[in-house]
C-alpha cells in the first residue's frame, strides 16, 4: 500500500486523467463511474473492487459524523463483482431448491416466514418447516429470499439464526450505504449490502435482506426475485419519504397512547373504570371511541369510521367483528355491563355530555331565583303517596287526600316542578325538550335531565321540601267531581 499514490480532487488534471484511463478501461471492475477522490491508483486497483471502496466510505461517514455503528464494520478486500455478474451468479445458485435450503417466503396474510425445505410437494411446490415446527406448502412465487451459503440447515438452529439476525439489524447502516451508493449510482443486492455493512456469511446476508425489505426510504426494489436488486432513491425522494414517515410515526405514537389507555381501563375492575365521558376528553380519543360505537352497533357509519375502528381492533390484536367491539366497549367502561344494544341502535341518547353535566352542577351550586316564590303554597303538612318502588331514584309525582267536614274528598296531585331550577330556553331545558320524555326500562331509567338534578331537587324525596306544581280537586261522596279544581305552585 505504501507504493499507492492517492489522487485527490485537487489532482483532477490531465495527468490524473491519463493515469485513470487504463483503470477505467477495466470495466469489469467498476460497473459505474466512481469519483476520482475515491480511487487509489495501484497495480492492485482492479482487484480491490467496489465493495472495498464503499466499505471504507461507510466507515469514513460514520467517523466524520461522530456516530459509532451499532455493529463493527468489517472491510474485506475481494475481487470486484459487477451488479450484473452478482445477479447471474445468484440466479445460478437459486436454480435448484432442495432439502436443507434456508429460505424466506410470504403468506397470504402478508407475513414473512423463515423456514427450511423438507421435501418436494407435487411438481412445483415444497414443504418447509418454520422455527415453531409448523409445516407450510410453499409455491415458487411465494419465495422472497434464499439464504446463500447454506447447506443442509437444521430446523433446531432456526431460532438461534433469527436471534443473531435481529442483533445485526441497524437501519443507520442502511443510510450510510445509501449515501455511498447513490453517489456512485450503483444498485445493490442483499449479499453486496451485507459485505458493505457487516461481513460475509448467511446471517449477514439475511440481516441485509431484512433491512432492505423493512426500510423502504433509501432503496427501491428494482428487480424482484429470490435475490432482488435494489436501487438507491434520489435525495429529493428520500427527503419526501422521511417527512411522510415522520408524520406516520407521530400518528403511530398517538394511536399507541390511546391503545395503552384502553388496556389500562380493561385491566381495572368495573367499579374503578373511567367514566364514559373520559373517552371524549380530546378529539383523537373521541373520534376513535365514536367509531368503535358505530362499528359495534352496526349503525350507518362512514368508511373513515370503519377504518378507525378496525385500526384500533387491529392494534389490540383482536378480531374485527361488531360483537368483539361491543365486549371491548364494556371493558373500557363506555357501555354498561348489561348493555341494551337495541336501545343504543335506536339512537335514544343514554348519556349526557360534559356541557350538560357542568350546567347541572352549576344549577345545584348557584340556583336561580324562584320566580313563583310569592305565589307558592306551603303544603308540607300533607302526607304524599307515590306509586314508585322503594328504590326509585327519580320520583316525579305523588298524591295526597283528605275528607272535608261536609263529607266530600279533596285530592291533591303533586308534580315535581323542574322550571323552578331550569328556566325556559336554558341549555338543559332545550335538551329535555329534545328528549321529550324520561324512559323507564328494566335495566334502569333514562331521564330528561341529568340524574344529579332528576334524583335530587327535581324529585319528591321523603324528608326534603320540594317545589311542585299542584292540582287540587274536590269530589262528591259519590265520586263525581264537584268542579272545584285549583292549580298553584306549592311546597310539599
Short mmCIF file of C-alpha atoms in Angstrom, two decimals, residues 171-353:
data_model
loop_
_atom_site.label_atom_id
_atom_site.label_comp_id
_atom_site.label_asym_id
_atom_site.label_seq_id
_atom_site.Cartn_x
_atom_site.Cartn_y
_atom_site.Cartn_z
CA UNK A 171 -31.19 0.97 9.99
CA UNK A 172 -28.45 3.60 10.43
CA UNK A 173 -26.09 1.36 8.44
CA UNK A 174 -28.56 1.43 5.57
CA UNK A 175 -28.35 5.22 5.44
CA UNK A 176 -24.55 5.13 5.29
CA UNK A 177 -24.68 2.58 2.48
CA UNK A 178 -27.26 4.66 0.61
CA UNK A 179 -25.05 7.77 0.76
CA UNK A 180 -22.26 5.86 -0.92
CA UNK A 181 -24.34 4.03 -3.49
CA UNK A 182 -26.50 6.98 -4.55
CA UNK A 183 -23.36 8.94 -5.35
CA UNK A 184 -21.84 6.02 -7.20
CA UNK A 185 -25.20 5.34 -8.92
CA UNK A 186 -24.79 1.67 -8.12
CA UNK A 187 -27.55 -0.87 -7.48
CA UNK A 188 -27.13 -3.47 -4.76
CA UNK A 189 -28.50 -6.81 -3.59
CA UNK A 190 -28.59 -8.29 -0.09
CA UNK A 191 -25.26 -10.11 -0.42
CA UNK A 192 -23.43 -6.99 -1.58
CA UNK A 193 -25.03 -4.87 1.13
CA UNK A 194 -24.04 -7.43 3.77
CA UNK A 195 -20.40 -7.28 2.64
CA UNK A 196 -20.53 -3.48 2.88
CA UNK A 197 -22.13 -3.28 6.31
CA UNK A 198 -21.47 -6.50 8.23
CA UNK A 199 -19.27 -9.07 6.59
CA UNK A 200 -19.59 -12.29 4.64
CA UNK A 201 -21.91 -15.03 5.84
CA UNK A 202 -25.51 -16.37 5.77
CA UNK A 203 -26.54 -14.47 8.90
CA UNK A 204 -25.19 -11.23 7.48
CA UNK A 205 -26.88 -11.86 4.11
CA UNK A 206 -30.29 -12.37 5.70
CA UNK A 207 -29.87 -9.37 8.01
CA UNK A 208 -29.13 -7.18 4.99
CA UNK A 209 -32.16 -8.62 3.17
CA UNK A 210 -34.40 -7.78 6.14
CA UNK A 211 -33.04 -4.23 6.19
CA UNK A 212 -33.80 -3.73 2.51
CA UNK A 213 -37.26 -5.23 2.90
CA UNK A 214 -38.28 -3.31 6.03
CA UNK A 215 -36.74 0.08 5.27
CA UNK A 216 -38.25 1.48 2.06
CA UNK A 217 -36.95 5.04 2.48
CA UNK A 218 -33.49 4.72 0.99
CA UNK A 219 -33.83 1.96 -1.61
CA UNK A 220 -36.43 0.88 -4.17
CA UNK A 221 -36.82 -2.69 -5.33
CA UNK A 222 -35.79 -2.56 -8.96
CA UNK A 223 -35.88 -6.25 -9.80
CA UNK A 224 -37.86 -8.77 -7.76
CA UNK A 225 -36.82 -12.36 -7.30
CA UNK A 226 -35.04 -14.73 -4.95
CA UNK A 227 -32.19 -12.21 -4.80
CA UNK A 228 -33.83 -8.88 -5.52
CA UNK A 229 -31.92 -5.88 -6.86
CA UNK A 230 -32.37 -2.51 -5.17
CA UNK A 231 -31.51 0.91 -6.48
CA UNK A 232 -30.80 3.90 -4.21
CA UNK A 233 -33.51 6.54 -4.29
CA UNK A 234 -32.60 10.13 -5.21
CA UNK A 235 -32.10 12.60 -2.35
CA UNK A 236 -35.33 14.53 -3.02
CA UNK A 237 -37.37 11.33 -2.86
CA UNK A 238 -35.65 10.22 0.35
CA UNK A 239 -36.46 13.57 1.99
CA UNK A 240 -40.12 13.29 0.97
CA UNK A 241 -40.34 9.74 2.33
CA UNK A 242 -38.64 10.77 5.58
CA UNK A 243 -41.19 13.53 6.08
CA UNK A 244 -44.04 11.13 5.37
CA UNK A 245 -42.52 8.60 7.76
CA UNK A 246 -42.21 11.27 10.45
CA UNK A 247 -45.94 12.06 10.13
CA UNK A 248 -46.80 8.36 10.27
CA UNK A 249 -44.59 7.87 13.34
CA UNK A 250 -46.38 10.72 15.13
CA UNK A 251 -49.76 9.17 14.28
CA UNK A 252 -48.50 5.79 15.46
CA UNK A 253 -47.47 7.29 18.81
CA UNK A 254 -50.93 8.83 19.26
CA UNK A 255 -52.57 5.50 18.49
CA UNK A 256 -50.22 3.74 20.91
CA UNK A 257 -51.21 6.19 23.67
CA UNK A 258 -54.91 5.51 23.02
CA UNK A 259 -54.32 1.74 22.97
CA UNK A 260 -52.42 1.89 26.26
CA UNK A 261 -55.30 3.88 27.78
CA UNK A 262 -57.73 1.17 26.64
CA UNK A 263 -55.59 -1.63 28.07
CA UNK A 264 -55.31 0.20 31.39
CA UNK A 265 -59.11 0.63 31.57
CA UNK A 266 -59.73 -3.02 30.64
CA UNK A 267 -57.43 -4.20 33.45
CA UNK A 268 -59.37 -2.29 36.13
CA UNK A 269 -62.39 -3.69 38.00
CA UNK A 270 -65.72 -2.40 36.73
CA UNK A 271 -66.33 -0.02 39.64
CA UNK A 272 -62.91 1.61 39.04
CA UNK A 273 -63.17 2.08 35.29
CA UNK A 274 -63.05 5.63 33.90
CA UNK A 275 -66.48 7.26 33.29
CA UNK A 276 -67.84 7.23 29.72
CA UNK A 277 -67.02 10.92 29.25
CA UNK A 278 -63.33 10.08 29.82
CA UNK A 279 -63.21 8.83 26.24
CA UNK A 280 -64.47 12.20 24.98
CA UNK A 281 -61.64 14.16 26.60
CA UNK A 282 -59.92 15.03 23.29
CA UNK A 283 -60.75 14.96 19.59
CA UNK A 284 -58.45 11.99 18.92
CA UNK A 285 -59.94 9.77 21.62
CA UNK A 286 -63.49 10.94 20.88
CA UNK A 287 -63.27 10.16 17.15
CA UNK A 288 -61.98 6.62 17.71
CA UNK A 289 -64.38 5.83 20.55
CA UNK A 290 -67.35 7.08 18.48
CA UNK A 291 -66.11 4.97 15.56
CA UNK A 292 -65.95 1.90 17.82
CA UNK A 293 -69.53 2.58 18.98
CA UNK A 294 -70.81 2.87 15.41
CA UNK A 295 -68.89 -0.28 14.43
CA UNK A 296 -70.20 -2.23 17.45
CA UNK A 297 -73.83 -1.21 16.88
CA UNK A 298 -73.62 -1.76 13.11
CA UNK A 299 -75.32 1.55 12.53
CA UNK A 300 -74.76 3.72 9.48
CA UNK A 301 -71.16 4.86 9.65
CA UNK A 302 -68.71 6.36 7.18
CA UNK A 303 -65.83 4.41 5.59
CA UNK A 304 -63.49 6.55 7.68
CA UNK A 305 -65.23 5.49 10.91
CA UNK A 306 -64.97 1.85 9.92
CA UNK A 307 -61.28 2.31 9.15
CA UNK A 308 -60.62 3.98 12.51
CA UNK A 309 -62.49 1.24 14.41
CA UNK A 310 -60.68 -1.58 12.63
CA UNK A 311 -57.37 0.22 13.16
CA UNK A 312 -57.98 0.11 16.91
CA UNK A 313 -59.08 -3.54 16.90
CA UNK A 314 -56.03 -4.49 14.82
CA UNK A 315 -53.68 -2.62 17.16
CA UNK A 316 -55.21 -4.56 20.08
CA UNK A 317 -54.78 -7.79 18.06
CA UNK A 318 -58.43 -8.80 18.39
CA UNK A 319 -61.00 -9.84 15.78
CA UNK A 320 -62.60 -7.21 13.57
CA UNK A 321 -66.19 -8.08 14.49
CA UNK A 322 -69.03 -5.91 15.89
CA UNK A 323 -69.60 -8.35 18.78
CA UNK A 324 -65.92 -8.07 19.74
CA UNK A 325 -66.17 -4.27 19.64
CA UNK A 326 -69.20 -4.45 22.00
CA UNK A 327 -67.21 -6.51 24.51
CA UNK A 328 -64.31 -4.08 24.23
CA UNK A 329 -66.51 -1.05 24.92
CA UNK A 330 -67.94 -2.78 28.01
CA UNK A 331 -64.41 -3.48 29.28
CA UNK A 332 -63.49 0.16 28.60
CA UNK A 333 -66.47 1.38 30.65
CA UNK A 334 -68.14 3.05 27.66
CA UNK A 335 -71.05 0.58 27.70
CA UNK A 336 -72.64 -0.75 30.92
CA UNK A 337 -72.22 -4.44 31.69
CA UNK A 338 -75.85 -5.18 30.80
CA UNK A 339 -75.93 -3.01 27.72
CA UNK A 340 -79.20 -2.77 25.79
CA UNK A 341 -77.97 -2.87 22.19
CA UNK A 342 -81.45 -2.39 20.74
CA UNK A 343 -81.83 0.80 22.75
CA UNK A 344 -78.46 2.09 21.59
CA UNK A 345 -79.24 1.23 17.98
CA UNK A 346 -82.50 3.21 18.25
CA UNK A 347 -80.49 6.37 18.69
CA UNK A 348 -82.04 7.35 22.02
CA UNK A 349 -79.38 9.30 23.94
CA UNK A 350 -78.44 7.42 27.11
CA UNK A 351 -75.75 9.77 28.45
CA UNK A 352 -75.27 13.50 28.93
CA UNK A 353 -72.25 15.31 27.53
#
